[in-house]
mmCIF file of C-alpha atoms and ligand atoms in Angstrom:
data_model
loop_
_atom_site.group_PDB
_atom_site.id
_atom_site.type_symbol
_atom_site.label_atom_id
_atom_site.label_comp_id
_atom_site.label_asym_id
_atom_site.label_seq_id
_atom_site.Cartn_x
_atom_site.Cartn_y
_atom_site.Cartn_z
ATOM 1 C CA UNK H 223 -8.597 14.708 7.766
ATOM 2 C CA UNK H 224 -7.543 13.610 4.275
ATOM 3 C CA UNK H 225 -9.151 10.166 4.261
ATOM 4 C CA UNK H 226 -11.518 8.351 6.508
ATOM 5 C CA UNK H 227 -12.318 4.749 5.605
ATOM 6 C CA UNK H 228 -15.392 3.410 7.375
ATOM 7 C CA UNK H 229 -16.411 -0.246 7.474
ATOM 8 C CA UNK H 230 -14.865 -1.083 4.103
ATOM 9 C CA UNK H 231 -15.531 -4.585 2.804
ATOM 10 C CA UNK H 232 -14.384 -5.938 -0.540
ATOM 11 C CA UNK H 233 -15.467 -9.222 -2.083
ATOM 12 C CA UNK H 234 -14.518 -10.558 -5.457
ATOM 13 C CA UNK H 235 -16.691 -13.059 -7.259
ATOM 14 C CA UNK H 236 -14.906 -15.770 -9.154
ATOM 15 C CA UNK H 237 -16.695 -16.991 -12.248
ATOM 16 C CA UNK H 238 -17.359 -20.668 -12.766
ATOM 17 C CA UNK H 239 -16.619 -22.508 -16.006
ATOM 18 C CA UNK H 240 -20.052 -21.434 -17.321
ATOM 19 C CA UNK H 241 -19.412 -17.772 -16.527
ATOM 20 C CA UNK H 242 -21.757 -17.752 -13.516
ATOM 21 C CA UNK H 243 -20.539 -15.676 -10.560
ATOM 22 C CA UNK H 244 -20.670 -18.234 -7.797
ATOM 23 C CA UNK H 245 -17.636 -18.103 -5.589
ATOM 24 C CA UNK H 246 -17.268 -15.085 -3.328
ATOM 25 C CA UNK H 247 -13.969 -14.301 -1.660
ATOM 26 C CA UNK H 248 -13.746 -11.778 1.172
ATOM 27 C CA UNK H 249 -10.618 -9.839 0.407
ATOM 28 C CA UNK H 250 -11.139 -7.011 2.911
ATOM 29 C CA UNK H 251 -13.235 -7.180 6.074
ATOM 30 C CA UNK H 252 -14.463 -4.127 7.954
ATOM 31 C CA UNK H 253 -11.507 -1.809 7.397
ATOM 32 C CA UNK H 254 -11.517 1.451 9.377
ATOM 33 C CA UNK H 255 -8.577 3.817 8.892
ATOM 34 C CA UNK H 256 -7.960 7.541 9.173
ATOM 35 C CA UNK H 257 -5.225 9.156 7.106
ATOM 36 C CA UNK H 258 -4.250 12.708 8.001
ATOM 37 C CA UNK H 259 -2.438 15.190 5.758
ATOM 38 C CA UNK H 260 1.288 14.358 5.615
ATOM 39 C CA UNK H 261 0.890 10.863 7.067
ATOM 40 C CA UNK H 262 2.925 8.064 5.553
ATOM 41 C CA UNK H 263 0.828 5.007 6.278
ATOM 42 C CA UNK H 264 2.487 1.617 5.997
ATOM 43 C CA UNK H 265 0.320 -1.357 5.028
ATOM 44 C CA UNK H 266 1.985 -4.665 5.791
ATOM 45 C CA UNK H 267 0.929 -8.266 5.501
ATOM 46 C CA UNK H 268 1.827 -11.362 3.570
ATOM 47 C CA UNK H 269 0.945 -11.985 -0.045
ATOM 48 C CA UNK H 270 -2.798 -12.127 -0.705
ATOM 49 C CA UNK H 271 -3.738 -10.237 2.483
ATOM 50 C CA UNK H 272 -5.525 -7.518 0.485
ATOM 51 C CA UNK H 273 -2.889 -4.758 0.595
ATOM 52 C CA UNK H 274 -3.019 -3.815 -3.107
ATOM 53 C CA UNK H 275 -6.811 -3.965 -3.143
ATOM 54 C CA UNK H 276 -6.911 -1.560 -0.207
ATOM 55 C CA UNK H 277 -4.479 0.816 -1.937
ATOM 56 C CA UNK H 278 -6.535 0.731 -5.133
ATOM 57 C CA UNK H 279 -9.703 1.594 -3.211
ATOM 58 C CA UNK H 280 -7.963 4.679 -1.789
ATOM 59 C CA UNK H 281 -7.240 6.026 -5.282
ATOM 60 C CA UNK H 282 -10.602 5.005 -6.728
ATOM 61 C CA UNK H 283 -9.260 2.166 -8.902
ATOM 62 C CA UNK H 284 -11.405 -0.376 -7.033
ATOM 63 C CA UNK H 285 -14.790 0.214 -5.458
ATOM 64 C CA UNK H 286 -15.551 -1.296 -2.052
ATOM 65 C CA UNK H 287 -18.392 -3.842 -1.909
ATOM 66 C CA UNK H 288 -19.690 -1.882 1.069
ATOM 67 C CA UNK H 289 -18.523 0.859 3.384
ATOM 68 C CA UNK H 290 -17.534 4.455 2.780
ATOM 69 C CA UNK H 291 -14.338 6.236 1.903
ATOM 70 C CA UNK H 292 -14.345 9.941 2.721
ATOM 71 C CA UNK H 293 -11.856 12.318 1.121
ATOM 72 C CA UNK H 294 -12.053 15.611 2.987
ATOM 73 C CA UNK H 295 -15.498 14.524 4.217
ATOM 74 C CA UNK H 296 -16.796 13.677 0.714
ATOM 75 C CA UNK H 297 -17.770 10.091 -0.048
ATOM 76 C CA UNK H 298 -15.585 9.536 -3.114
ATOM 77 C CA UNK H 299 -17.805 6.835 -4.583
ATOM 78 C CA UNK H 300 -20.754 9.219 -4.562
ATOM 79 C CA UNK H 301 -18.963 12.049 -6.406
ATOM 80 C CA UNK H 302 -20.227 13.055 -9.826
ATOM 81 C CA UNK H 303 -17.972 12.217 -12.798
ATOM 82 C CA UNK H 304 -16.250 15.593 -12.898
ATOM 83 C CA UNK H 305 -15.448 15.653 -9.186
ATOM 84 C CA UNK H 306 -14.344 12.016 -9.261
ATOM 85 C CA UNK H 307 -11.882 12.866 -12.065
ATOM 86 C CA UNK H 308 -10.637 15.803 -9.991
ATOM 87 C CA UNK H 309 -10.186 13.446 -7.040
ATOM 88 C CA UNK H 310 -8.244 10.986 -9.193
ATOM 89 C CA UNK H 311 -5.998 13.782 -10.450
ATOM 90 C CA UNK H 312 -5.082 14.405 -6.829
ATOM 91 C CA UNK H 313 -4.022 10.790 -6.325
ATOM 92 C CA UNK H 314 -1.461 8.472 -7.900
ATOM 93 C CA UNK H 315 -0.633 4.791 -7.710
ATOM 94 C CA UNK H 316 2.773 3.240 -8.376
ATOM 95 C CA UNK H 317 2.198 -0.350 -9.423
ATOM 96 C CA UNK H 318 4.111 -3.287 -8.053
ATOM 97 C CA UNK H 319 5.769 -3.949 -11.416
ATOM 98 C CA UNK H 320 6.132 -0.515 -13.032
ATOM 99 C CA UNK H 321 7.697 -1.974 -16.155
ATOM 100 C CA UNK H 322 4.493 -3.780 -17.103
ATOM 101 C CA UNK H 323 2.525 -0.551 -16.688
ATOM 102 C CA UNK H 324 4.714 1.289 -19.244
ATOM 103 C CA UNK H 325 3.860 1.171 -22.920
ATOM 104 C CA UNK H 326 7.120 -0.376 -24.243
ATOM 105 C CA UNK H 327 6.844 1.637 -27.462
ATOM 106 C CA UNK H 328 6.810 4.950 -25.630
ATOM 107 C CA UNK H 329 9.963 6.893 -24.825
ATOM 108 C CA UNK H 330 10.350 8.306 -21.324
ATOM 109 C CA UNK H 331 9.417 11.777 -22.589
ATOM 110 C CA UNK H 332 6.091 10.457 -23.932
ATOM 111 C CA UNK H 333 5.441 8.446 -20.773
ATOM 112 C CA UNK H 334 5.903 11.588 -18.704
ATOM 113 C CA UNK H 335 4.049 14.013 -20.908
ATOM 114 C CA UNK H 336 1.021 11.823 -21.662
ATOM 115 C CA UNK H 337 -0.870 12.795 -18.454
ATOM 116 C CA UNK H 338 0.005 16.452 -19.050
ATOM 117 C CA UNK H 339 -1.344 16.371 -22.615
ATOM 118 C CA UNK H 340 -4.510 14.637 -21.420
ATOM 119 C CA UNK H 341 -4.934 17.470 -18.929
ATOM 120 C CA UNK H 342 -4.445 20.182 -21.550
ATOM 121 C CA UNK H 343 -1.071 21.464 -20.316
ATOM 122 C CA UNK H 344 0.681 23.579 -22.973
ATOM 123 C CA UNK H 345 3.965 22.525 -24.581
ATOM 124 C CA UNK H 346 6.239 25.081 -22.866
ATOM 125 C CA UNK H 347 4.722 24.415 -19.457
ATOM 126 C CA UNK H 348 5.031 20.657 -20.103
ATOM 127 C CA UNK H 349 8.775 21.007 -20.688
ATOM 128 C CA UNK H 350 9.127 23.030 -17.508
ATOM 129 C CA UNK H 351 7.251 20.434 -15.422
ATOM 130 C CA UNK H 352 9.162 17.514 -16.958
ATOM 131 C CA UNK H 353 12.544 19.179 -16.368
ATOM 132 C CA UNK H 354 11.593 19.839 -12.782
ATOM 133 C CA UNK H 355 10.435 16.255 -12.213
ATOM 134 C CA UNK H 356 13.433 14.505 -13.797
ATOM 135 C CA UNK H 357 15.634 16.662 -11.656
ATOM 136 C CA UNK H 358 13.679 15.563 -8.590
ATOM 137 C CA UNK H 359 14.025 11.842 -9.350
ATOM 138 C CA UNK H 360 17.626 12.228 -10.570
ATOM 139 C CA UNK H 361 17.153 11.183 -14.173
ATOM 140 C CA UNK H 362 19.080 12.972 -16.940
ATOM 141 C CA UNK H 363 17.778 14.973 -19.927
ATOM 142 C CA UNK H 364 19.219 12.376 -22.312
ATOM 143 C CA UNK H 365 17.138 9.666 -20.576
ATOM 144 C CA UNK H 366 13.993 11.277 -21.996
ATOM 145 C CA UNK H 367 14.650 9.888 -25.475
ATOM 146 C CA UNK H 368 15.214 6.306 -24.286
ATOM 147 C CA UNK H 369 12.736 3.436 -23.996
ATOM 148 C CA UNK H 370 11.977 1.771 -20.633
ATOM 149 C CA UNK H 371 13.776 -1.467 -21.606
ATOM 150 C CA UNK H 372 17.037 0.508 -21.834
ATOM 151 C CA UNK H 373 17.024 1.157 -18.072
ATOM 152 C CA UNK H 374 17.899 -0.876 -14.984
ATOM 153 C CA UNK H 375 15.180 -1.782 -12.437
ATOM 154 C CA UNK H 376 16.104 1.129 -10.162
ATOM 155 C CA UNK H 377 16.032 3.637 -13.035
ATOM 156 C CA UNK H 378 12.653 2.305 -14.167
ATOM 157 C CA UNK H 379 11.352 2.825 -10.661
ATOM 158 C CA UNK H 380 12.560 6.441 -10.918
ATOM 159 C CA UNK H 381 10.577 6.808 -14.164
ATOM 160 C CA UNK H 382 7.490 5.351 -12.465
ATOM 161 C CA UNK H 383 7.895 7.752 -9.549
ATOM 162 C CA UNK H 384 8.352 10.678 -11.945
ATOM 163 C CA UNK H 385 5.200 9.767 -13.826
ATOM 164 C CA UNK H 386 3.186 9.357 -10.636
ATOM 165 C CA UNK H 387 4.214 12.846 -9.496
ATOM 166 C CA UNK H 388 3.769 14.650 -12.786
ATOM 167 C CA UNK H 389 0.294 16.012 -11.978
ATOM 168 C CA UNK H 390 1.414 17.017 -8.481
ATOM 169 C CA UNK H 391 -0.909 14.659 -6.575
ATOM 170 C CA UNK H 392 -1.698 15.160 -2.904
ATOM 171 C CA UNK H 393 -1.814 11.437 -2.169
ATOM 172 C CA UNK H 394 0.434 8.679 -3.494
ATOM 173 C CA UNK H 395 0.132 4.913 -3.059
ATOM 174 C CA UNK H 396 3.330 2.955 -3.703
ATOM 175 C CA UNK H 397 2.705 -0.785 -4.003
ATOM 176 C CA UNK H 398 5.824 -2.772 -3.075
ATOM 177 C CA UNK H 399 8.004 0.073 -4.400
ATOM 178 C CA UNK H 400 11.344 -1.692 -3.963
ATOM 179 C CA UNK H 401 10.513 -5.394 -3.874
ATOM 180 C CA UNK H 402 12.236 -6.234 -7.152
ATOM 181 C CA UNK H 403 15.402 -4.241 -6.473
ATOM 182 C CA UNK H 404 18.687 -5.329 -4.982
ATOM 183 C CA UNK H 405 19.835 -3.992 -1.659
ATOM 184 C CA UNK H 406 21.874 -0.921 -2.644
ATOM 185 C CA UNK H 407 19.325 0.248 -5.240
ATOM 186 C CA UNK H 408 16.548 -0.364 -2.719
ATOM 187 C CA UNK H 409 18.232 2.029 -0.284
ATOM 188 C CA UNK H 410 18.581 4.698 -3.019
ATOM 189 C CA UNK H 411 14.905 4.499 -3.959
ATOM 190 C CA UNK H 412 13.806 4.673 -0.320
ATOM 191 C CA UNK H 413 15.984 7.760 0.106
ATOM 192 C CA UNK H 414 14.312 9.220 -2.984
ATOM 193 C CA UNK H 415 10.844 8.670 -1.470
ATOM 194 C CA UNK H 416 12.058 10.354 1.692
ATOM 195 C CA UNK H 417 13.427 13.365 -0.253
ATOM 196 C CA UNK H 418 10.276 13.724 -2.316
ATOM 197 C CA UNK H 419 8.142 13.608 0.815
ATOM 198 C CA UNK H 420 10.290 16.228 2.551
ATOM 199 C CA UNK H 421 10.233 18.610 -0.399
ATOM 200 C CA UNK H 422 6.513 18.334 -1.237
ATOM 201 C CA UNK H 423 3.225 18.271 0.610
ATOM 202 C CA UNK H 424 2.473 14.643 -0.213
ATOM 203 C CA UNK H 425 0.601 12.149 1.931
ATOM 204 C CA UNK H 426 1.498 8.541 1.178
ATOM 205 C CA UNK H 427 0.511 4.928 1.593
ATOM 206 C CA UNK H 428 3.394 2.470 1.339
ATOM 207 C CA UNK H 429 2.342 -1.128 0.724
ATOM 208 C CA UNK H 430 4.915 -3.744 1.545
ATOM 209 C CA UNK H 431 5.342 -7.250 2.823
ATOM 210 C CA UNK H 432 8.774 -6.060 3.981
ATOM 211 C CA UNK H 433 8.603 -4.428 7.396
ATOM 212 C CA UNK H 434 12.004 -2.792 7.198
ATOM 213 C CA UNK H 435 10.711 -0.460 4.466
ATOM 214 C CA UNK H 436 7.722 0.527 6.532
ATOM 215 C CA UNK H 437 9.916 1.059 9.587
ATOM 216 C CA UNK H 438 12.152 3.346 7.547
ATOM 217 C CA UNK H 439 9.490 5.466 5.836
ATOM 218 C CA UNK H 440 6.162 5.400 7.658
ATOM 219 C CA UNK H 441 4.895 7.303 10.674
ATOM 220 C CA UNK H 442 2.006 4.897 11.236
ATOM 221 C CA UNK H 443 1.216 1.399 10.112
ATOM 222 C CA UNK H 444 -1.470 -1.200 9.850
ATOM 223 C CA UNK H 445 -1.022 -4.941 9.751
ATOM 224 C CA UNK H 446 -3.405 -6.948 7.568
ATOM 225 C CA UNK H 447 -3.955 -10.672 7.814
ATOM 226 C CA UNK H 448 -6.362 -12.262 5.347
ATOM 227 C CA UNK H 449 -8.000 -8.881 4.770
ATOM 228 C CA UNK H 450 -8.533 -8.167 8.465
ATOM 229 C CA UNK H 451 -6.748 -5.344 10.321
ATOM 230 C CA UNK H 452 -4.893 -7.023 13.171
ATOM 231 C CA UNK H 453 -2.957 -4.078 14.534
ATOM 232 C CA UNK H 454 -2.673 -0.344 13.955
ATOM 233 C CA UNK H 455 -0.108 1.879 15.609
ATOM 234 C CA UNK H 456 2.449 4.608 15.251
ATOM 235 C CA UNK H 457 5.296 2.799 13.516
ATOM 236 C CA UNK H 458 7.726 3.361 16.403
ATOM 237 C CA UNK H 459 5.277 1.749 18.803
ATOM 238 C CA UNK H 460 4.597 -1.140 16.477
ATOM 239 C CA UNK H 461 8.264 -2.014 16.268
ATOM 240 C CA UNK H 462 9.076 -1.314 19.894
ATOM 241 C CA UNK H 463 6.090 -3.134 21.268
ATOM 242 C CA UNK H 464 4.319 -5.342 18.710
ATOM 243 C CA UNK H 465 1.220 -6.790 20.357
ATOM 244 C CA UNK H 466 -0.497 -9.119 17.919
ATOM 245 C CA UNK H 467 1.112 -12.557 17.617
ATOM 246 C CA UNK H 468 1.065 -12.113 13.830
ATOM 247 C CA UNK H 469 2.849 -8.741 14.002
ATOM 248 C CA UNK H 470 5.431 -10.274 16.293
ATOM 249 C CA UNK H 471 5.913 -13.077 13.834
ATOM 250 C CA UNK H 472 6.393 -10.595 10.991
ATOM 251 C CA UNK H 473 8.867 -8.478 12.933
ATOM 252 C CA UNK H 474 10.814 -11.427 14.301
ATOM 253 C CA UNK H 475 11.192 -13.016 10.900
ATOM 254 C CA UNK H 476 11.867 -9.829 8.901
ATOM 255 C CA UNK H 477 15.229 -9.391 7.251
ATOM 256 C CA UNK H 478 16.889 -6.083 8.039
ATOM 257 C CA UNK H 479 16.949 -3.310 5.432
ATOM 258 C CA UNK H 480 20.699 -3.561 5.492
ATOM 259 C CA UNK H 481 21.053 -7.310 5.009
ATOM 260 C CA UNK H 482 19.378 -10.050 3.009
ATOM 261 C CA UNK H 483 19.596 -12.480 5.908
ATOM 262 C CA UNK H 484 16.446 -13.360 7.798
ATOM 263 C CA UNK H 485 16.961 -13.255 11.544
ATOM 264 C CA UNK H 486 17.427 -16.667 13.047
ATOM 265 C CA UNK H 487 15.195 -16.609 16.087
ATOM 266 C CA UNK H 488 12.607 -18.784 17.669
ATOM 267 C CA UNK H 489 9.140 -17.839 16.436
ATOM 268 C CA UNK H 490 7.293 -18.387 19.662
ATOM 269 C CA UNK H 491 3.955 -17.108 18.366
ATOM 270 C CA UNK H 492 3.844 -19.306 15.317
ATOM 271 C CA UNK H 493 2.233 -22.738 15.293
ATOM 272 C CA UNK H 494 4.224 -25.357 13.428
ATOM 273 C CA UNK H 495 2.501 -26.661 10.322
ATOM 274 C CA UNK H 496 1.782 -30.046 11.940
ATOM 275 C CA UNK H 497 -0.410 -28.335 14.554
ATOM 276 C CA UNK H 498 -2.449 -26.075 12.255
ATOM 277 C CA UNK H 499 -6.071 -25.650 13.222
ATOM 278 C CA UNK H 500 -8.310 -24.824 10.292
ATOM 279 C CA UNK H 501 -9.649 -21.245 10.205
ATOM 280 C CA UNK H 502 -13.418 -21.017 10.516
ATOM 281 C CA UNK H 503 -15.527 -18.122 9.284
ATOM 282 C CA UNK H 504 -16.456 -15.741 12.082
ATOM 283 C CA UNK H 505 -13.342 -16.469 14.129
ATOM 284 C CA UNK H 506 -9.949 -14.781 14.233
ATOM 285 C CA UNK H 507 -8.323 -15.501 10.871
ATOM 286 C CA UNK H 508 -4.941 -16.000 12.556
ATOM 287 C CA UNK H 509 -6.320 -18.712 14.861
ATOM 288 C CA UNK H 510 -5.003 -21.536 12.729
ATOM 289 C CA UNK H 511 -1.422 -20.319 13.017
ATOM 290 C CA UNK H 512 -1.452 -18.836 16.514
ATOM 291 C CA UNK H 513 0.372 -20.572 19.334
ATOM 292 C CA UNK H 514 -1.030 -18.169 21.926
ATOM 293 C CA UNK H 515 -4.714 -18.906 21.296
ATOM 294 C CA UNK H 516 -7.096 -19.150 24.215
ATOM 295 C CA UNK H 517 -10.576 -20.747 24.456
ATOM 296 C CA UNK H 518 -12.352 -17.489 23.490
ATOM 297 C CA UNK H 519 -10.528 -17.557 20.142
ATOM 298 C CA UNK H 520 -12.500 -20.670 19.174
ATOM 299 C CA UNK H 521 -15.822 -19.014 20.031
ATOM 300 C CA UNK H 522 -15.822 -15.383 18.856
ATOM 301 C CA UNK H 523 -14.331 -12.853 16.491
ATOM 302 C CA UNK H 524 -12.230 -10.339 18.446
ATOM 303 C CA UNK H 525 -12.976 -6.625 18.086
ATOM 304 C CA UNK H 526 -10.054 -4.279 17.468
ATOM 305 C CA UNK H 527 -9.439 -2.305 20.655
ATOM 306 C CA UNK H 528 -7.238 0.631 21.648
ATOM 307 C CA UNK H 529 -4.768 -0.754 24.174
ATOM 308 C CA UNK H 530 -2.898 2.529 24.571
ATOM 309 C CA UNK H 531 -3.129 5.871 22.737
ATOM 310 C CA UNK H 532 -2.381 5.360 19.028
ATOM 311 C CA UNK H 533 -2.090 1.598 19.403
ATOM 312 C CA UNK H 534 -4.937 -0.773 18.497
ATOM 313 C CA UNK H 535 -4.935 -4.550 18.346
ATOM 314 C CA UNK H 536 -7.402 -7.297 17.487
ATOM 315 C CA UNK H 537 -6.604 -10.147 19.861
ATOM 316 C CA UNK H 538 -8.395 -11.775 22.803
ATOM 317 C CA UNK H 539 -5.138 -11.692 24.727
ATOM 318 C CA UNK H 540 -5.817 -7.983 25.336
ATOM 319 C CA UNK H 541 -9.614 -7.977 25.769
HETATM 320 N N1 ATP U 748 -9.729 -8.168 -9.678
HETATM 321 C C1 ATP U 748 -9.727 -9.256 -8.905
HETATM 322 N N2 ATP U 748 -10.600 -10.265 -9.131
HETATM 323 C C2 ATP U 748 -10.623 -11.367 -8.330
HETATM 324 N N3 ATP U 748 -9.789 -11.530 -7.267
HETATM 325 C C3 ATP U 748 -8.903 -10.571 -7.018
HETATM 326 C C4 ATP U 748 -8.813 -9.373 -7.801
HETATM 327 N N4 ATP U 748 -7.844 -8.571 -7.282
HETATM 328 C C5 ATP U 748 -7.334 -9.240 -6.214
HETATM 329 N N5 ATP U 748 -7.971 -10.431 -6.060
HETATM 330 C C6 ATP U 748 -7.702 -11.411 -4.995
HETATM 331 O O1 ATP U 748 -7.739 -10.732 -3.766
HETATM 332 C C7 ATP U 748 -6.783 -11.273 -2.868
HETATM 333 C C8 ATP U 748 -5.932 -10.142 -2.342
HETATM 334 O O2 ATP U 748 -5.165 -9.606 -3.419
HETATM 335 P P1 ATP U 748 -4.213 -8.351 -3.232
HETATM 336 O O3 ATP U 748 -3.440 -8.192 -4.500
HETATM 337 O O4 ATP U 748 -5.007 -7.204 -2.763
HETATM 338 O O5 ATP U 748 -3.258 -8.851 -2.065
HETATM 339 P P2 ATP U 748 -1.811 -8.361 -1.651
HETATM 340 O O6 ATP U 748 -1.745 -8.428 -0.174
HETATM 341 O O7 ATP U 748 -1.521 -7.059 -2.294
HETATM 342 O O8 ATP U 748 -0.905 -9.487 -2.280
HETATM 343 P P3 ATP U 748 0.451 -9.338 -3.096
HETATM 344 O O9 ATP U 748 1.477 -8.853 -2.126
HETATM 345 O O10 ATP U 748 0.699 -10.720 -3.584
HETATM 346 O O11 ATP U 748 0.153 -8.359 -4.193
HETATM 347 C C9 ATP U 748 -5.994 -12.315 -3.655
HETATM 348 O O12 ATP U 748 -6.517 -13.569 -3.313
HETATM 349 C C10 ATP U 748 -6.284 -11.981 -5.087
HETATM 350 O O13 ATP U 748 -6.258 -13.129 -5.887
#
């Protein structure tokens, strides 16, 4: 198994005006996930549900507050410096807004060769790798001497993908990889991810609030709500038979990949704002918005249970 996340919690402390850490926010609660070689795991949930934080933990950019993340059975946060660097070389993260992660004074060639230089790759080999990668992401040789601001959003995303792949990682996290792109460019970039996956031995995590992207690319998916895993399933199952009221809400209200229009259907699982019940610690975080709640929901926190093979849900409706 490539990754095994066990009981991962992440809290951030907000500092008060006087710089004292006093306000703790639970961003991730008891996350357990297995990622096998060649999986494409989709992580969905609304803004602030902890998706990016989870992705960053998987590439070592954030450390969990507690819990363990195994990479081929090694606890990555217990590796010595050299092995941790080796681990990070095997992983890559494409940020939500790639443009802001580029140095605007660097040309594409420098953006692409920087990681190679840092890893001691010789000039001739660098050229070979860069030629190969720009071919893969369908950029042109003449693009190498341009600056990022000279490209459209879709082209910039190609540069970000090229840079993330330059050290041939085994595992790639793409955080909202197409959220800022218009529909036709979005489809091209998704196709590019698909091609890259087919022609390499990558394992991926795709973070998105947009379910259509996950449906298109991912073989399995998890649904996060306020940092809690609500459902985990093979993607086909999740879409064919969503169990958690929150997943159903997401799927029912999702626009299709092929249209900007949100489906106009009755959201039977969703409590109208006038009826909201405030969420209490220790109870299901979706309680306040759930129309299907039962008495038990106001008393206990539901465990996540396997309802059928490869399909888990956290909801008292199924316990
Ligand atoms: N470094 C940090 N310090 C303090 N709080 C943070 C930090 N990083 C994230 N958070 C908080 O953690 C929560 C989850 O953030 P995260 O970016 O992981 O969510 P997300 O689901 O990816 O949302 P989005 O889709 O908007 O990026 C948010 O409330 C955010 O403000």
